[in-house]
CSV table of C-alpha atoms in Angstrom, one decimal:
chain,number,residue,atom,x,y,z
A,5,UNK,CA,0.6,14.3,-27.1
A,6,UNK,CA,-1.8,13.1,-29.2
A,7,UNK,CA,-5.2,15.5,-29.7
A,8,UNK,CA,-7.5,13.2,-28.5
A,9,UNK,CA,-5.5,12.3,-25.5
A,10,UNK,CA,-5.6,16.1,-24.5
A,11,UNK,CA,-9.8,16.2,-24.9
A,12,UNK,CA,-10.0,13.4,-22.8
A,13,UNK,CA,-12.5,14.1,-19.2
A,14,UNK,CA,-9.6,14.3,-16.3
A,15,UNK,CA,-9.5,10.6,-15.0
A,16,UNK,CA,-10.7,9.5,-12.0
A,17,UNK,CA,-8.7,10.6,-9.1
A,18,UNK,CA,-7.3,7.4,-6.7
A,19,UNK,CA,-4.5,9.4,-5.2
A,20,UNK,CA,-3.2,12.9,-4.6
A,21,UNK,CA,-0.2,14.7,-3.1
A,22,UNK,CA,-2.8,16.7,-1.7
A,23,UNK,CA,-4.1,14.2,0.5
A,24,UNK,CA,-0.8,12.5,1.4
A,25,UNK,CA,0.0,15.9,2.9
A,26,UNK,CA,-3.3,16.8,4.5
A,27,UNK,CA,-2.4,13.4,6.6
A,28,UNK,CA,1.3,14.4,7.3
A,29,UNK,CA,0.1,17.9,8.8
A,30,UNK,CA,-2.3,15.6,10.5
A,31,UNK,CA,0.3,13.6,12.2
A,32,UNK,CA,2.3,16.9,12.6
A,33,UNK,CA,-0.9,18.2,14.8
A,34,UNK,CA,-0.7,14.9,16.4
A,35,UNK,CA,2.2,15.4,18.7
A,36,UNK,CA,2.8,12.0,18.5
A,37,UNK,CA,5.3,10.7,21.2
A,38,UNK,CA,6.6,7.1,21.6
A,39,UNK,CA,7.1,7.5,25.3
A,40,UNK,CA,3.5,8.1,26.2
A,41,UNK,CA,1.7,5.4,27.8
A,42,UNK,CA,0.6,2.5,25.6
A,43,UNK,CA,-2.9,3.3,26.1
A,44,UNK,CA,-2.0,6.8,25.1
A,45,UNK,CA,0.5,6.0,22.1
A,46,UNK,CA,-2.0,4.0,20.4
A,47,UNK,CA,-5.1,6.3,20.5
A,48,UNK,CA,-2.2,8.4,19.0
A,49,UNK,CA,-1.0,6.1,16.8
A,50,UNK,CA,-4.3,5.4,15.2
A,51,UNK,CA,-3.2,8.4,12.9
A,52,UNK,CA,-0.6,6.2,11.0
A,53,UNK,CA,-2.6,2.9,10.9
A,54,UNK,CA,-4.7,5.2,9.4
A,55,UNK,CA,-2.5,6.7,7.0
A,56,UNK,CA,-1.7,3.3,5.7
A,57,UNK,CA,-5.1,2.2,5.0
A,58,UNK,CA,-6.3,5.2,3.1
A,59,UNK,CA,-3.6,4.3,0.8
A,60,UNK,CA,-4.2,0.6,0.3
A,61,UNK,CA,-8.1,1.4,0.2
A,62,UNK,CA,-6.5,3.5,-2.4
A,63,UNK,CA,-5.1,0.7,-4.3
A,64,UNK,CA,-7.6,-1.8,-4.3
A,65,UNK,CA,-9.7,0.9,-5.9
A,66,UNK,CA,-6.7,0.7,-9.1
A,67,UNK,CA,-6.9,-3.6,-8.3
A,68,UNK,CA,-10.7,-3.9,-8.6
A,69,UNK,CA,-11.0,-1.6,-11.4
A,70,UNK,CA,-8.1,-3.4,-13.7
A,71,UNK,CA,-10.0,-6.7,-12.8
A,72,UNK,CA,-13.1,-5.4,-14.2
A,73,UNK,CA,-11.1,-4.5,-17.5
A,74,UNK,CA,-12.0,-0.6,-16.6
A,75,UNK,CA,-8.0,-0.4,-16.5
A,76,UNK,CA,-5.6,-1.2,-18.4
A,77,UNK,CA,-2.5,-3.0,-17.2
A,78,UNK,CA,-0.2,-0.1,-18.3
A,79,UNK,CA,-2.7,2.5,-16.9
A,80,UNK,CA,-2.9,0.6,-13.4
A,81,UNK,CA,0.7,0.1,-13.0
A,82,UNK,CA,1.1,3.8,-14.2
A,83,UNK,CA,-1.7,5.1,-11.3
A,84,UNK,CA,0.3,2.5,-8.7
A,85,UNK,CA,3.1,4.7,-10.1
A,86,UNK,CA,2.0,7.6,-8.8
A,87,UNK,CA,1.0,6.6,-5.4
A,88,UNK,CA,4.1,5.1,-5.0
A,89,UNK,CA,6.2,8.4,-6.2
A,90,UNK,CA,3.7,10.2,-3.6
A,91,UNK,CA,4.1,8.2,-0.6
A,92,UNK,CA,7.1,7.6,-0.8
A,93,UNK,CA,9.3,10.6,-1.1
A,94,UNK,CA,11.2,12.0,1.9
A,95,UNK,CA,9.5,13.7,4.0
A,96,UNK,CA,11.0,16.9,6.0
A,97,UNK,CA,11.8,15.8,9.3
A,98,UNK,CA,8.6,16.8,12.1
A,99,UNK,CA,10.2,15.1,15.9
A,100,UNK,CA,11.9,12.2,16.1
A,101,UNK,CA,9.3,10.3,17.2
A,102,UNK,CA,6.7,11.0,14.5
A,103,UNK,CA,9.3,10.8,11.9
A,104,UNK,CA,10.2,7.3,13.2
A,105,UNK,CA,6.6,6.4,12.7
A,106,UNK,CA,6.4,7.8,9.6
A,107,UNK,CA,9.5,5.6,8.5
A,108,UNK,CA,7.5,3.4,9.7
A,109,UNK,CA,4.2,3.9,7.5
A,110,UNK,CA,6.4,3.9,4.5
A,111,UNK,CA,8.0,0.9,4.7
A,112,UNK,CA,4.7,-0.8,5.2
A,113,UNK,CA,3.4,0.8,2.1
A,114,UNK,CA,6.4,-0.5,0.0
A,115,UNK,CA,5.3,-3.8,0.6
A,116,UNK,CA,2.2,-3.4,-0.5
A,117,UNK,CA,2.9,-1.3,-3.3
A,118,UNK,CA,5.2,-4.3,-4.6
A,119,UNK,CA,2.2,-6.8,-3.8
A,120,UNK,CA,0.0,-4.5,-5.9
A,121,UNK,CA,2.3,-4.2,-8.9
A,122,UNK,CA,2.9,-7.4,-8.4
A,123,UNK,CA,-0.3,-8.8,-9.2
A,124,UNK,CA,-1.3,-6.5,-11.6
A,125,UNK,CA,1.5,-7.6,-13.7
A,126,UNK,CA,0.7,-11.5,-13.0
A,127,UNK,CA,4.2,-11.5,-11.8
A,128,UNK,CA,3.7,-14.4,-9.0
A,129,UNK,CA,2.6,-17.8,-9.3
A,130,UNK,CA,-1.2,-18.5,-8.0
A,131,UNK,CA,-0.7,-22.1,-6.8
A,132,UNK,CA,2.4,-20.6,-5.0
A,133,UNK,CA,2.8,-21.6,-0.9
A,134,UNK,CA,2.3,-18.6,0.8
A,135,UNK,CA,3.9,-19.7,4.0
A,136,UNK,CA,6.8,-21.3,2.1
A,137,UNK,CA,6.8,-17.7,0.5
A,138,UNK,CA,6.6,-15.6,3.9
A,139,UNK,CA,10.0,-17.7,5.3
A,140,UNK,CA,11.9,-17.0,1.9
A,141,UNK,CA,11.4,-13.6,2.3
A,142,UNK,CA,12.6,-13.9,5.9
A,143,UNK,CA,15.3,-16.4,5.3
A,144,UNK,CA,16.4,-13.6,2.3
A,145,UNK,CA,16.2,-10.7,5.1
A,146,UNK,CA,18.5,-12.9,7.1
A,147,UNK,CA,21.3,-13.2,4.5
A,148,UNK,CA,20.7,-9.8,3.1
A,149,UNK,CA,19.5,-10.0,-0.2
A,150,UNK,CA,16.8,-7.4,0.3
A,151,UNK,CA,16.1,-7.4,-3.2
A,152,UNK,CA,15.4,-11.0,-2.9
A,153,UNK,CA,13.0,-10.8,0.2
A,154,UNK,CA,11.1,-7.7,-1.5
A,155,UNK,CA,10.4,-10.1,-4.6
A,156,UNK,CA,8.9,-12.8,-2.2
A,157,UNK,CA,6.5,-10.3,-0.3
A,158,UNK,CA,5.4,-9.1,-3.3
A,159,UNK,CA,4.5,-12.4,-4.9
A,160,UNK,CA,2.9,-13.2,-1.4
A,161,UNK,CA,1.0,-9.8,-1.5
A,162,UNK,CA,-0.5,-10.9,-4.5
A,163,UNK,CA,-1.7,-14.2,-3.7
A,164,UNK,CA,-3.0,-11.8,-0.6
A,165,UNK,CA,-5.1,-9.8,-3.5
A,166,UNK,CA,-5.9,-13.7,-5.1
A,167,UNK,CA,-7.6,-14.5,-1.8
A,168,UNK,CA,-5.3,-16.2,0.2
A,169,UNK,CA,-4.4,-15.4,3.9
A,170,UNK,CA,-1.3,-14.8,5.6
A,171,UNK,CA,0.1,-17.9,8.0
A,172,UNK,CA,-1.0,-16.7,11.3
A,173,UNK,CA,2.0,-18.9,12.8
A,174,UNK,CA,4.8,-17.5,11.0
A,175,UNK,CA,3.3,-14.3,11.2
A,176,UNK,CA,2.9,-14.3,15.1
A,177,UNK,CA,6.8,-15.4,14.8
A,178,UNK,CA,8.0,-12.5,12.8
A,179,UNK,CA,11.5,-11.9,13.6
A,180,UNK,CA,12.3,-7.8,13.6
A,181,UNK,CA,13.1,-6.3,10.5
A,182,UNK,CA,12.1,-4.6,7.2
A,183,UNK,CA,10.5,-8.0,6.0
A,184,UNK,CA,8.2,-7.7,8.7
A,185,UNK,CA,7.2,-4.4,8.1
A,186,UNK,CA,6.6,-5.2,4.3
A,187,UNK,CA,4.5,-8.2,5.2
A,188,UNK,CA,2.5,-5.5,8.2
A,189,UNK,CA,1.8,-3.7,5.1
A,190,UNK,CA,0.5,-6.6,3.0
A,191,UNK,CA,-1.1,-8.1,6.5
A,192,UNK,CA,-3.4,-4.1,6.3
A,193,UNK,CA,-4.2,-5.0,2.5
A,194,UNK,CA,-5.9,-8.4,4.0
A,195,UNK,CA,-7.4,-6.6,6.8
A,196,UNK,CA,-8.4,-3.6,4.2
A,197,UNK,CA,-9.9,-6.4,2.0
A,198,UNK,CA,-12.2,-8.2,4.9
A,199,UNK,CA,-13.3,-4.8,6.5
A,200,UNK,CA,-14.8,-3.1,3.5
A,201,UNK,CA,-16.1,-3.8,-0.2
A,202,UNK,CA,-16.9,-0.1,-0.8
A,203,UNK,CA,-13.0,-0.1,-3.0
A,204,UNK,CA,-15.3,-2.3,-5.4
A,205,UNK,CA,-17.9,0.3,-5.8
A,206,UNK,CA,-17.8,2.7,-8.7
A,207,UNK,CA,-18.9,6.1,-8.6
A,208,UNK,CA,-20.7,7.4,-11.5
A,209,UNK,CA,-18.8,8.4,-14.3
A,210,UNK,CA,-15.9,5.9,-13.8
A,211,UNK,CA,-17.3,3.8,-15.9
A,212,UNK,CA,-16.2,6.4,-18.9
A,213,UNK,CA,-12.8,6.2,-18.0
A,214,UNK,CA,-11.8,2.7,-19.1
A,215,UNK,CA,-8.3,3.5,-20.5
């Protein structure tokens, strides 16, 4: 390693293991159960809707830096990286219930990891038709080439991060399945996007650690 790499200040922080499993004992503590009553279950479940969004709020953190040049590509897709290795290793089992849910979370969080690498690379096309997009992805589901439908919600996530929305219609019409729980992932990256600007906001110091 290079000496100068080893003097550099520890970077700025986006995501830790640490807090990954501070929210896992959380939903541990939670006692989650998919049999309580809806009201019930989704005070409950706020814990994983929550889980998701600390991670995208994460991510946009990586986005909005890299579009301010305070990241390099390679250094963004390397933090994105990380996240991903942290969020989405196995977990050790908890009760069937919260385990499903936490299935759940990650498969969300896949799709929006892809929409984040996605755009940081460029890898989609900005005049792209996002609905067209959303029903590849599905149509790919259908004749299972996952591979395929991953590639389309990524590109659809990043025209998500360009400023686009998600077609309410098709949306509404999601059949079950992995795709829509990749595109529930990219639907909390809108919904992350709308509800807060504070991802855009950098703390003092950051501004030293353009990499």
């Amino acid at each position: 390693m290079p000496e100068q790499e080893m003097n550099q200040v520890p970077p700025y922080e986006f995501y830790t293991q640490k807090r990954w499993e501070n929210w896992l004992e959380r939903a541990k503590e939670s006692g989650f159960q998919l049999k309580e009553s809806e009201e019930e279950a989704g005070k409950e479940s706020a814990i994983f809707v929550n889980m998701v969004d600390d991670v995208i709020l994460a991510c946009l953190k990586v986005t909005a830096r890299f579009d301010k040049g305070m990241l390099s590509r390679e250094k963004a897709l390397e933090i994105l990286a990380e996240v991903r290795d942290i969020v989405l290793a196995e977990v050790e089992p908890i009760s069937e219930d919260i385990d499903l849910m936490i299935e759940s979370v990650q498969t969300s969080l896949m799709g929006a990891l892809v929409a984040f690498e996605s755009y940081v690379m460029g890898d989609y096309d900005e005049g792209a038709n996002i609905e067209e997009l959303t029903k590849s992805a599905i149509e790919a589901e259908a004749s299972d080439n996952l591979e395929l439908a991953l590639d389309y919600t990524a590109q659809c996530g990043a025209l998500v991060l360009k400023g686009k929305s998600l077609p309410e219609e098709v949306m509404a019409d999601l059949p079950y399945g992995i795709v829509a729980e990749w595109l529930d992932g990219i639907d909390s990256i809108s919904a992350a996007m709308v509800g807060s600007d504070s991802y855009k906001e950098f703390e003092e110091g950051d501004e030293e650690d353009i990499i």
